[in-house]
Short mmCIF file of C-alpha atoms in Angstrom, two decimals:
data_model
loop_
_atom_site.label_atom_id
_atom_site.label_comp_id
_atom_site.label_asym_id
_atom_site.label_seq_id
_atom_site.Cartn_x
_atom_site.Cartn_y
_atom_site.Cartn_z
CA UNK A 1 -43.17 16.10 12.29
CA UNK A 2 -43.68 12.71 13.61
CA UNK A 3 -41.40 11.02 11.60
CA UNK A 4 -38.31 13.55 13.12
CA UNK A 5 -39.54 12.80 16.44
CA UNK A 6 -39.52 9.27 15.71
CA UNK A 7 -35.92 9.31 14.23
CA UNK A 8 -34.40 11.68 17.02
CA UNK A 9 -36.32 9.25 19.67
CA UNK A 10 -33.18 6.64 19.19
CA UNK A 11 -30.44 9.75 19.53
CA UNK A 12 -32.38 10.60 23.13
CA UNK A 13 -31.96 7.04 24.30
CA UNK A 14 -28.23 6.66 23.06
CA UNK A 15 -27.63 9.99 24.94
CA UNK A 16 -29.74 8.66 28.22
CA UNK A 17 -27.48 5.73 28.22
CA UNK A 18 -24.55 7.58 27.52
CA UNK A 19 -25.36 10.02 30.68
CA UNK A 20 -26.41 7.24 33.16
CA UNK A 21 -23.34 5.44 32.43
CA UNK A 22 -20.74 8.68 32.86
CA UNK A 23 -23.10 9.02 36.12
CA UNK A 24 -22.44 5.31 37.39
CA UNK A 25 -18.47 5.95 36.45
CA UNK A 26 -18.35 9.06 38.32
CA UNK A 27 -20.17 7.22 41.77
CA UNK A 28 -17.79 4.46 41.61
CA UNK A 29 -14.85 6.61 40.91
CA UNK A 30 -13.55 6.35 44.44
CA UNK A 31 -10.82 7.36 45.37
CA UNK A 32 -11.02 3.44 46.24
CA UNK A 33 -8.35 1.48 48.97
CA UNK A 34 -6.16 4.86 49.32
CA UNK A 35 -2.99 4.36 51.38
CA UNK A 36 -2.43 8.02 51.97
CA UNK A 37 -4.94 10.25 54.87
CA UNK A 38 -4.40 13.76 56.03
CA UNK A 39 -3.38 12.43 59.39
CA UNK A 40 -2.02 8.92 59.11
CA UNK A 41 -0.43 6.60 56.40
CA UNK A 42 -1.46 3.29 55.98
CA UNK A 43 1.38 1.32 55.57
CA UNK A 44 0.33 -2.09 54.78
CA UNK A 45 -2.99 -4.45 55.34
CA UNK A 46 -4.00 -7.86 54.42
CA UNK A 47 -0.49 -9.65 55.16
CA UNK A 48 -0.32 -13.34 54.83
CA UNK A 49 2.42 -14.80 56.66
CA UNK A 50 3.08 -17.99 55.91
CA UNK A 51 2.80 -20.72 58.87
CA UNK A 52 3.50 -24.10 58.13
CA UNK A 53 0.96 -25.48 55.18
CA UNK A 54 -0.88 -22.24 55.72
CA UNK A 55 -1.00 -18.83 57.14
CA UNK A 56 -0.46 -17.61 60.47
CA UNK A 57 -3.67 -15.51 60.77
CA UNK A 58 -5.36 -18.58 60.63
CA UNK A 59 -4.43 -19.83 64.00
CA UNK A 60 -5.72 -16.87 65.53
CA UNK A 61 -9.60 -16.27 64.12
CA UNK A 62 -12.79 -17.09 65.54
CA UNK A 63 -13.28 -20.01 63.50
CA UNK A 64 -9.83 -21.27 65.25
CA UNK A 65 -10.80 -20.64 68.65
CA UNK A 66 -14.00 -23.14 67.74
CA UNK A 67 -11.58 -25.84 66.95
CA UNK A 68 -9.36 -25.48 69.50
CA UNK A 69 -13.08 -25.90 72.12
CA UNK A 70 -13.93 -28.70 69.84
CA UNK A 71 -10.99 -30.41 70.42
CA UNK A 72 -11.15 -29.74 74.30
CA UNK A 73 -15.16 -30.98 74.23
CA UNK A 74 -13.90 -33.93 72.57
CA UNK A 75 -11.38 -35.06 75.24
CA UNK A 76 -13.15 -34.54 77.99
CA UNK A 77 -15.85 -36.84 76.43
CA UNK A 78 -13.05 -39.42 75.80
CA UNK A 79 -12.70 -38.87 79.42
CA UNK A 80 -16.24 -38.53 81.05
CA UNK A 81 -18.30 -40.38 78.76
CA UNK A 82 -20.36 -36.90 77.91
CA UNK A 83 -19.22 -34.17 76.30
CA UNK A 84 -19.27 -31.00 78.96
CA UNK A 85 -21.02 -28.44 76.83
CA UNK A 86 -23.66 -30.85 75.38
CA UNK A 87 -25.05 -31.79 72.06
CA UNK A 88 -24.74 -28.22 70.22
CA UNK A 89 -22.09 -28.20 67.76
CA UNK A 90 -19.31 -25.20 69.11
CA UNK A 91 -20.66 -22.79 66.36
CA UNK A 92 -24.21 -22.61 67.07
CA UNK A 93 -23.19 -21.64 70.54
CA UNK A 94 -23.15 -18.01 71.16
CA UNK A 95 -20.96 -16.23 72.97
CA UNK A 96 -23.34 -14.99 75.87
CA UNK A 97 -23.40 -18.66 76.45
CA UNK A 98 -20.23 -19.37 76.59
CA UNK A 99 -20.03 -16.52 79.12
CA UNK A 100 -22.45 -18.36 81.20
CA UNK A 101 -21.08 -21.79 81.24
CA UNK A 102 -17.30 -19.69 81.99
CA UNK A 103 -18.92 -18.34 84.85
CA UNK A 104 -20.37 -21.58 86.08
CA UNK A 105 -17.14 -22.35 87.25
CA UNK A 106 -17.91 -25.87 86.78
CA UNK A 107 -16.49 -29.22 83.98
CA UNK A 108 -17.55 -26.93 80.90
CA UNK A 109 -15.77 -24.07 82.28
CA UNK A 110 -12.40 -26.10 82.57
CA UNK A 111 -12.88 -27.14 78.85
CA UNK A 112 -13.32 -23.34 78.23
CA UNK A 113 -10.57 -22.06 79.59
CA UNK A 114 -8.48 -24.48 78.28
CA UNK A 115 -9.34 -23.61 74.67
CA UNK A 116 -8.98 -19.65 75.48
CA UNK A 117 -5.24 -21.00 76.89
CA UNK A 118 -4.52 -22.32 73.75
CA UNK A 119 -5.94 -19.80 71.60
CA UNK A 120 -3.69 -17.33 73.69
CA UNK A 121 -0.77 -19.13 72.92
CA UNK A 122 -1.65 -19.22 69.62
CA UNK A 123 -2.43 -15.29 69.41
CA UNK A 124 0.65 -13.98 70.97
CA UNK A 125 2.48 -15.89 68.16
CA UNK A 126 0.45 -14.47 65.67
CA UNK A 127 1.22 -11.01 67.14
CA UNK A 128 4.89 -11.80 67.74
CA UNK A 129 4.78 -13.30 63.89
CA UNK A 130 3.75 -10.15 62.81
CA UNK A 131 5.96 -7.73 64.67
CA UNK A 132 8.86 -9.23 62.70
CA UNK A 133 7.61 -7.97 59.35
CA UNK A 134 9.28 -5.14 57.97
CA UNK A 135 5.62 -3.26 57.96
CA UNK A 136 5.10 -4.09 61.41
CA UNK A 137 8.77 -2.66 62.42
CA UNK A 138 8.42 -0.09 65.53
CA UNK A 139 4.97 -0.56 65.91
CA UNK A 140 3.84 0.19 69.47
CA UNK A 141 0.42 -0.68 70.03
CA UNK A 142 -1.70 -3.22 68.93
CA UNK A 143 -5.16 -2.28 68.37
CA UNK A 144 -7.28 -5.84 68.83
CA UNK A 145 -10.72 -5.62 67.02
CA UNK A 146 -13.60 -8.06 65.34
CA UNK A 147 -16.57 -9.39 67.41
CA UNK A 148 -14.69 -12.18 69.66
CA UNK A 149 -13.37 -10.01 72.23
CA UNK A 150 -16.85 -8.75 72.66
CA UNK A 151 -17.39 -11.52 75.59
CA UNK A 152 -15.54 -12.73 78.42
CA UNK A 153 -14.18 -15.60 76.86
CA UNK A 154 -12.77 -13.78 74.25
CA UNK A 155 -11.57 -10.42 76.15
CA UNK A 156 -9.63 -13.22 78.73
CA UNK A 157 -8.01 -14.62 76.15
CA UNK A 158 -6.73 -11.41 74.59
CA UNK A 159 -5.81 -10.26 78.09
CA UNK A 160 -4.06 -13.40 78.62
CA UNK A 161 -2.06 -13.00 74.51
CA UNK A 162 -0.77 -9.76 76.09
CA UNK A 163 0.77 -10.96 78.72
CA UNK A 164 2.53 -13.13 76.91
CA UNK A 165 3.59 -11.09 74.27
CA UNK A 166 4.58 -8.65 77.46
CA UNK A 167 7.01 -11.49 78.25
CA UNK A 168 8.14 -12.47 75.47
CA UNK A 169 9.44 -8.60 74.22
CA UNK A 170 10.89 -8.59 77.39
CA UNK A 171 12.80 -11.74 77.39
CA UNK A 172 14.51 -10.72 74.53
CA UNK A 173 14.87 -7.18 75.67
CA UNK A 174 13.01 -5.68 73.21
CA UNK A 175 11.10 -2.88 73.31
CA UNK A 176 7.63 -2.96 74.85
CA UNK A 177 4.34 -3.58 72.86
CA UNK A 178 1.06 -2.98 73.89
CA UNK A 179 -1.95 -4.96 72.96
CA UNK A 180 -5.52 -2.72 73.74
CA UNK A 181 -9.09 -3.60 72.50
CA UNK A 182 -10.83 -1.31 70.34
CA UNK A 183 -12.38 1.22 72.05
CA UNK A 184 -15.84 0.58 69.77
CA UNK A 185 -17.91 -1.98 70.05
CA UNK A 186 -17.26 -4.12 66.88
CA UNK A 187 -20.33 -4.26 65.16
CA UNK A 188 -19.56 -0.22 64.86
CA UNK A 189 -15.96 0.21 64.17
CA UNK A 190 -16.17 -0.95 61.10
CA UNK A 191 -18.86 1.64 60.15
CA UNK A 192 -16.92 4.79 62.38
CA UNK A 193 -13.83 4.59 60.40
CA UNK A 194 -15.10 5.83 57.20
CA UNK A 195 -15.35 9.18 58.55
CA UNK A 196 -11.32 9.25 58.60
CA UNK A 197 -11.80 8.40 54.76
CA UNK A 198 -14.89 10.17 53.58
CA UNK A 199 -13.73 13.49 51.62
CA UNK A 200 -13.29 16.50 53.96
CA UNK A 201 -15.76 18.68 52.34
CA UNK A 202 -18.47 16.57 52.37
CA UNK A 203 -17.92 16.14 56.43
CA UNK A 204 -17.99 19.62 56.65
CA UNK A 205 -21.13 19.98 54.70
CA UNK A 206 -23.55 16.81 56.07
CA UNK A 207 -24.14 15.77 59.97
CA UNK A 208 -23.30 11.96 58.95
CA UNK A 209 -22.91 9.35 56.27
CA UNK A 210 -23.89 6.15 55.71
CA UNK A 211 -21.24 3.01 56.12
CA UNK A 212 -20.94 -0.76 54.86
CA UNK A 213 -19.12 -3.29 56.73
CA UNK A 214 -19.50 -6.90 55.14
CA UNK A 215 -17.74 -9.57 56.59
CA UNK A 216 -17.68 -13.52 55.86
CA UNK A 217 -20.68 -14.07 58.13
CA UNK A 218 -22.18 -10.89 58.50
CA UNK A 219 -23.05 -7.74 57.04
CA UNK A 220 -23.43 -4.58 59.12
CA UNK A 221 -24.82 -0.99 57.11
CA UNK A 222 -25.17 2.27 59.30
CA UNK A 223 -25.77 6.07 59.69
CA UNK A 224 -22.76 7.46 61.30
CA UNK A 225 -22.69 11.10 62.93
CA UNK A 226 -19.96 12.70 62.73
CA UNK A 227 -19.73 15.43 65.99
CA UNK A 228 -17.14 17.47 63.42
CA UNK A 229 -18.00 20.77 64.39
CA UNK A 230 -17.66 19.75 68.32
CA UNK A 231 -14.90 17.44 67.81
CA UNK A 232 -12.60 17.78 64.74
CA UNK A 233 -10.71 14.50 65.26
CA UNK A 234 -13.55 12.97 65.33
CA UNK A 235 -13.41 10.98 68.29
CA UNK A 236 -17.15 11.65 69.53
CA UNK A 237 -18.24 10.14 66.03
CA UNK A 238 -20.84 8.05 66.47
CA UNK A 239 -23.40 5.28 64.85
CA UNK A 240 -26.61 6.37 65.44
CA UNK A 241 -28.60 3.49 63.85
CA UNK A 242 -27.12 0.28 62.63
CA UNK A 243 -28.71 -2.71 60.65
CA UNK A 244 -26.92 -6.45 60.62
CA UNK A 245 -27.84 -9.31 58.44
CA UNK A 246 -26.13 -12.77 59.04
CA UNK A 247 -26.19 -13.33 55.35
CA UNK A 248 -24.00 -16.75 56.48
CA UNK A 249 -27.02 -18.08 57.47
CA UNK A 250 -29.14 -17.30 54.26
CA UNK A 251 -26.25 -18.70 52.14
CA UNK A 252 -27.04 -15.61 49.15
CA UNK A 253 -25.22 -15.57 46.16
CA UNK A 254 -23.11 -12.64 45.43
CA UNK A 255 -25.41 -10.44 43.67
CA UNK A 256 -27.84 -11.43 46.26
CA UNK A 257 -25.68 -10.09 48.68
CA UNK A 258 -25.73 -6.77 47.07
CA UNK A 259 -29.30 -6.46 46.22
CA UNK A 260 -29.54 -7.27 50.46
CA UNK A 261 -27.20 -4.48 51.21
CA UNK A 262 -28.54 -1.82 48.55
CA UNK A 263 -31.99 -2.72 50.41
CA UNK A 264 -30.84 -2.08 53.89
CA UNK A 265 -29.09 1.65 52.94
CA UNK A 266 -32.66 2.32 51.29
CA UNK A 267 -34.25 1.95 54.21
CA UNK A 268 -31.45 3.75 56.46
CA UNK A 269 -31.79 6.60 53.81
CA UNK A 270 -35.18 7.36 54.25
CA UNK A 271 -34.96 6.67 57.99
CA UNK A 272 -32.43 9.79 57.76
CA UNK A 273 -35.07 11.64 55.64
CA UNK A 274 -37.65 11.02 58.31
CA UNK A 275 -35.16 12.36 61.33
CA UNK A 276 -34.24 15.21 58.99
CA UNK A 277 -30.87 14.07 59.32
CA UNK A 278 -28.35 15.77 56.85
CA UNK A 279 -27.05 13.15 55.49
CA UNK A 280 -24.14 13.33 53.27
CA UNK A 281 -24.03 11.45 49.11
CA UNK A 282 -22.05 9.02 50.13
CA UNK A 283 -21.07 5.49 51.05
CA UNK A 284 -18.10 3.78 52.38
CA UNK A 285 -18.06 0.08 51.98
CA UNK A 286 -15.44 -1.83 54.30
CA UNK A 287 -14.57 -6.01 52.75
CA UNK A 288 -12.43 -8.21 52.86
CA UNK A 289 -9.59 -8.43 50.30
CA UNK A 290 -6.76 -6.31 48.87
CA UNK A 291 -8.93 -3.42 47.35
CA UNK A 292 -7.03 -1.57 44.20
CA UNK A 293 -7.52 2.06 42.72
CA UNK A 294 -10.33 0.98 40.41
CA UNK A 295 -12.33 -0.24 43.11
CA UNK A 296 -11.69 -3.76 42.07
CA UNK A 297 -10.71 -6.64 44.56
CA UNK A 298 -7.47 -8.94 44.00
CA UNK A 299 -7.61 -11.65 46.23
CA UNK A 300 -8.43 -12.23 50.33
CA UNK A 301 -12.14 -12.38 49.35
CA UNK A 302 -12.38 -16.24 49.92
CA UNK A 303 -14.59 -15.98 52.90
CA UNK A 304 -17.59 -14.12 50.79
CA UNK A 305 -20.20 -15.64 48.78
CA UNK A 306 -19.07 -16.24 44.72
CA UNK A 307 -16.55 -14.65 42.67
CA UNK A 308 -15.79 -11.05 43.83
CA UNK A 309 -12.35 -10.77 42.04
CA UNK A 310 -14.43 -11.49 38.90
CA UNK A 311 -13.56 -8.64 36.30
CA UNK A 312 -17.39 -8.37 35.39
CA UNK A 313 -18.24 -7.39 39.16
CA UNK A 314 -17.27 -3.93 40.36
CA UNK A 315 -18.96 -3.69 43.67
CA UNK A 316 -18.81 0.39 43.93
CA UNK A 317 -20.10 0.48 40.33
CA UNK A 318 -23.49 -2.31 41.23
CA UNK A 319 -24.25 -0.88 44.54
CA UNK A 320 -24.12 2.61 42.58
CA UNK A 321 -26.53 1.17 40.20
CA UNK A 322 -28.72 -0.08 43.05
CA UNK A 323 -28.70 3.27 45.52
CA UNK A 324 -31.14 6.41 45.05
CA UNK A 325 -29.68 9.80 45.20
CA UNK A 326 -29.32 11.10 48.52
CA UNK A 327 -30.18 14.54 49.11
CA UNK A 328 -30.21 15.43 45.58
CA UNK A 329 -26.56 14.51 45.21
CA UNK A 330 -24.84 12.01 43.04
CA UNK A 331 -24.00 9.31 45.75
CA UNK A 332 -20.47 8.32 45.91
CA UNK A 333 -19.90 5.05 46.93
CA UNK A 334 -16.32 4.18 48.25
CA UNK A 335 -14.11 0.95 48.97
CA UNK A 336 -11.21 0.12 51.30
CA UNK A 337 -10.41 -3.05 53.09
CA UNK A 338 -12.27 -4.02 56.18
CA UNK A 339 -9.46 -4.38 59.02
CA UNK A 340 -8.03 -1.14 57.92
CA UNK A 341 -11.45 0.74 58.46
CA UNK A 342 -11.84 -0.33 61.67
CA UNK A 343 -8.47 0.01 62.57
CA UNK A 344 -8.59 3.86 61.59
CA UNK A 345 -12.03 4.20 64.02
CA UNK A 346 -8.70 4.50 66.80
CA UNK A 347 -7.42 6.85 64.74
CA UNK A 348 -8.20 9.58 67.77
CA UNK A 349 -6.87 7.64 70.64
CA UNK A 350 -3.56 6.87 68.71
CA UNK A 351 -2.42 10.20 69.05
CA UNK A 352 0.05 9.05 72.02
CA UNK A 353 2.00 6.79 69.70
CA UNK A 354 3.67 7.00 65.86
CA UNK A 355 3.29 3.50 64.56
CA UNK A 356 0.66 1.08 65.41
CA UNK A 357 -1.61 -1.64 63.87
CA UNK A 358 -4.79 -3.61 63.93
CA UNK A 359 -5.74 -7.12 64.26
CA UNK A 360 -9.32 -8.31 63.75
CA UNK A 361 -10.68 -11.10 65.02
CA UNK A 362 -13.49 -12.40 63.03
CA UNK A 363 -14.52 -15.35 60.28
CA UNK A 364 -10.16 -15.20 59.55
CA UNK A 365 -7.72 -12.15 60.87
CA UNK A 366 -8.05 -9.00 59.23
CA UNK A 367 -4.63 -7.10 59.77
CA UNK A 368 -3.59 -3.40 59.16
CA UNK A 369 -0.52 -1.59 59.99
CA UNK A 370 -0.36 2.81 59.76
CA UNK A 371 2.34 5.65 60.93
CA UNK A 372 0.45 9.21 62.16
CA UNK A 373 1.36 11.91 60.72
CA UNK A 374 3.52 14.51 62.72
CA UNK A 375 1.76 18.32 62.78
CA UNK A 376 4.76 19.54 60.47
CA UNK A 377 3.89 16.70 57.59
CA UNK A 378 -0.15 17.39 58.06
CA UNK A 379 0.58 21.11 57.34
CA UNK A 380 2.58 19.88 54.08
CA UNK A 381 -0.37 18.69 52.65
#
């Protein structure tokens, strides 16, 4: 009798392994990047217009807008003999100071706002660029997202882009494009627009789900509540806890980087468990990076730690091996690009308008371009 145990011991194993791997296929099944929603199409993301030696979204990031105020700090110390914003190198400055010195009204303000003028410049002819592309054709609104509008500095300068866009369209008589900031504070819209992606029947069945958003300098995972039953468009969908992790700063590798964000949904999954917070088998994961079917990445993903078009990484599949099971459920992890899920966190206030698009100011410029549905083409599906 102990010998058959022994020699069916081997068959139990090969059939464990078996199972968990048809589980970890099934979690990382997706569907991954999809193009086509219920209520809008997503025509195109992750353009890269070419601008001289490189592309145009380059001229319009964050990490622009600090050389553009490096540039400024360094002429007015040609001039002055000191440099107006002192010793700090531009990128360990934050934004709230920034703010402060802007408000000062005084030499380090002028050096300010003559960065955000150029950086203005610069974005309207990003936007303009971009308008011209057959994707971009008839869009009417602009949605501008990513963390650098999230100050005065940066909301100026975006103000200031639009009017220049404004007069641009209209010296060439052409129809009239407006540029609005994201209605969601950035570190969230990122997280909010999975619930245009997450499968229907799942909404229906949890209060929320958990969301990814990893970016070149930071990573931000959350619980998001959906409101469906009081709001079916979703537009009272909300994040109701949200943990961020400048990875930048602790310079992880890539599996690092994983093992960091598998860590951080542990602990938001149990914080859900102690709230008694239906919360849904799933995660959607927003990155940089054209994102195909498999849940694989082909290219954009130069701004994140390693090799993540590597075909031995699958990040679905790894963070699948990583997560518990939520609720009892087999926990579904999803991928799509980041600009596009923040992009479709507008998705409600859209309504007004056919096509529009999404720019994202962050590390580079995350771009997305969709067409809503009309009631007669959502009833076709």
């Amino acid at each position: 009798m102990a010998s058959k145990e022994k020699e069916e011991a081997p068959v139990s194993a090969a059939a464990a392994e078996r199972e968990e791997k048809a589980r970890l296929a099934l979690c990382a099944a997706g569907p991954h990047g999809d193009m086509e929603l219920a209520s809008v199409t997503i025509d195109d993301y992750s353009l890269e217009l070419r601008d001289g030696d490189g592309f145009a979204g380059d001229n319009a990031s964050r990490t622009a807008f600090r050389h553009m105020l490096d540039a400024w700090r360094t002429l007015y110390a040609d001039m002055a003999g000191k440099d107006p914003l002192g010793d700090k190198p531009t990128r360990e400055i934050s934004k709230q100071r920034l703010d402060e010195m802007l408000a000062r009204d005084g030499v380090a303000a002028r050096a300010i706002e003559a960065a955000s003028e150029d950086y203005a410049q610069q974005f309207a002819h990003v936007v303009l660029r971009f308008l011209q592309h057959k994707t971009w054709k008839g869009v009417e609104r602009v949605i501008v997202g990513g963390g650098f509008h999230q100050s005065e500095v940066g909301e100026r300068a975006i103000a200031r882009a639009a009017d220049l866009v404004a007069e641009e369209l209209q010296r060439k008589k052409k129809d009239p494009v407006e540029l609005r900031l994201l209605h969601h504070h950035a570190d969230e819209g990122g997280l909010i627009g999975w619930v245009h992606l997450a499968p229907p029947a799942l909404l229906q069945s949890y209060d929320a789900i958990l969301a990814v958003d990893i970016g070149g300098t930071n990573v931000r995972c959350g619980i998001v509540q959906t409101h469906l039953h009081s709001a079916p468009d979703m537009s009272r969908a909300e994040v109701l806890r949200r943990e961020k992790w400048g990875h930048a700063d602790d310079a992880p590798r890539r599996d690092e980087l994983v093992d960091g964000i598998a860590g951080i949904l542990e602990g938001l999954v149990e914080h859900a468990r102690k709230k008694e917070l239906s919360l849904a088998p799933f995660v959607g994961v927003a990155c940089p990076g054209l994102v195909c079917e498999d849940g694989s990445l082909a290219g954009g993903t130069q701004n994140l730690p390693g090799n993540w078009e590597s075909i031995r990484f699958h990040l679905p599949r790894d963070l699948c091996e990583r997560l518990p099971a939520i609720n009892g459920g087999r926990t579904q992890v999803c991928l799509h690009n980041d600009a596009v899920v923040q992009g479709l966190s507008e998705l409600p206030f859209t309504q007004d308008v056919e096509r529009w698009a999404v720019l994202t100011v962050g590390t580079g410029l995350g771009n997305a371009s969709y067409t809503n549905r009309t009631p007669h083409q959502r009833a076709r599906r």
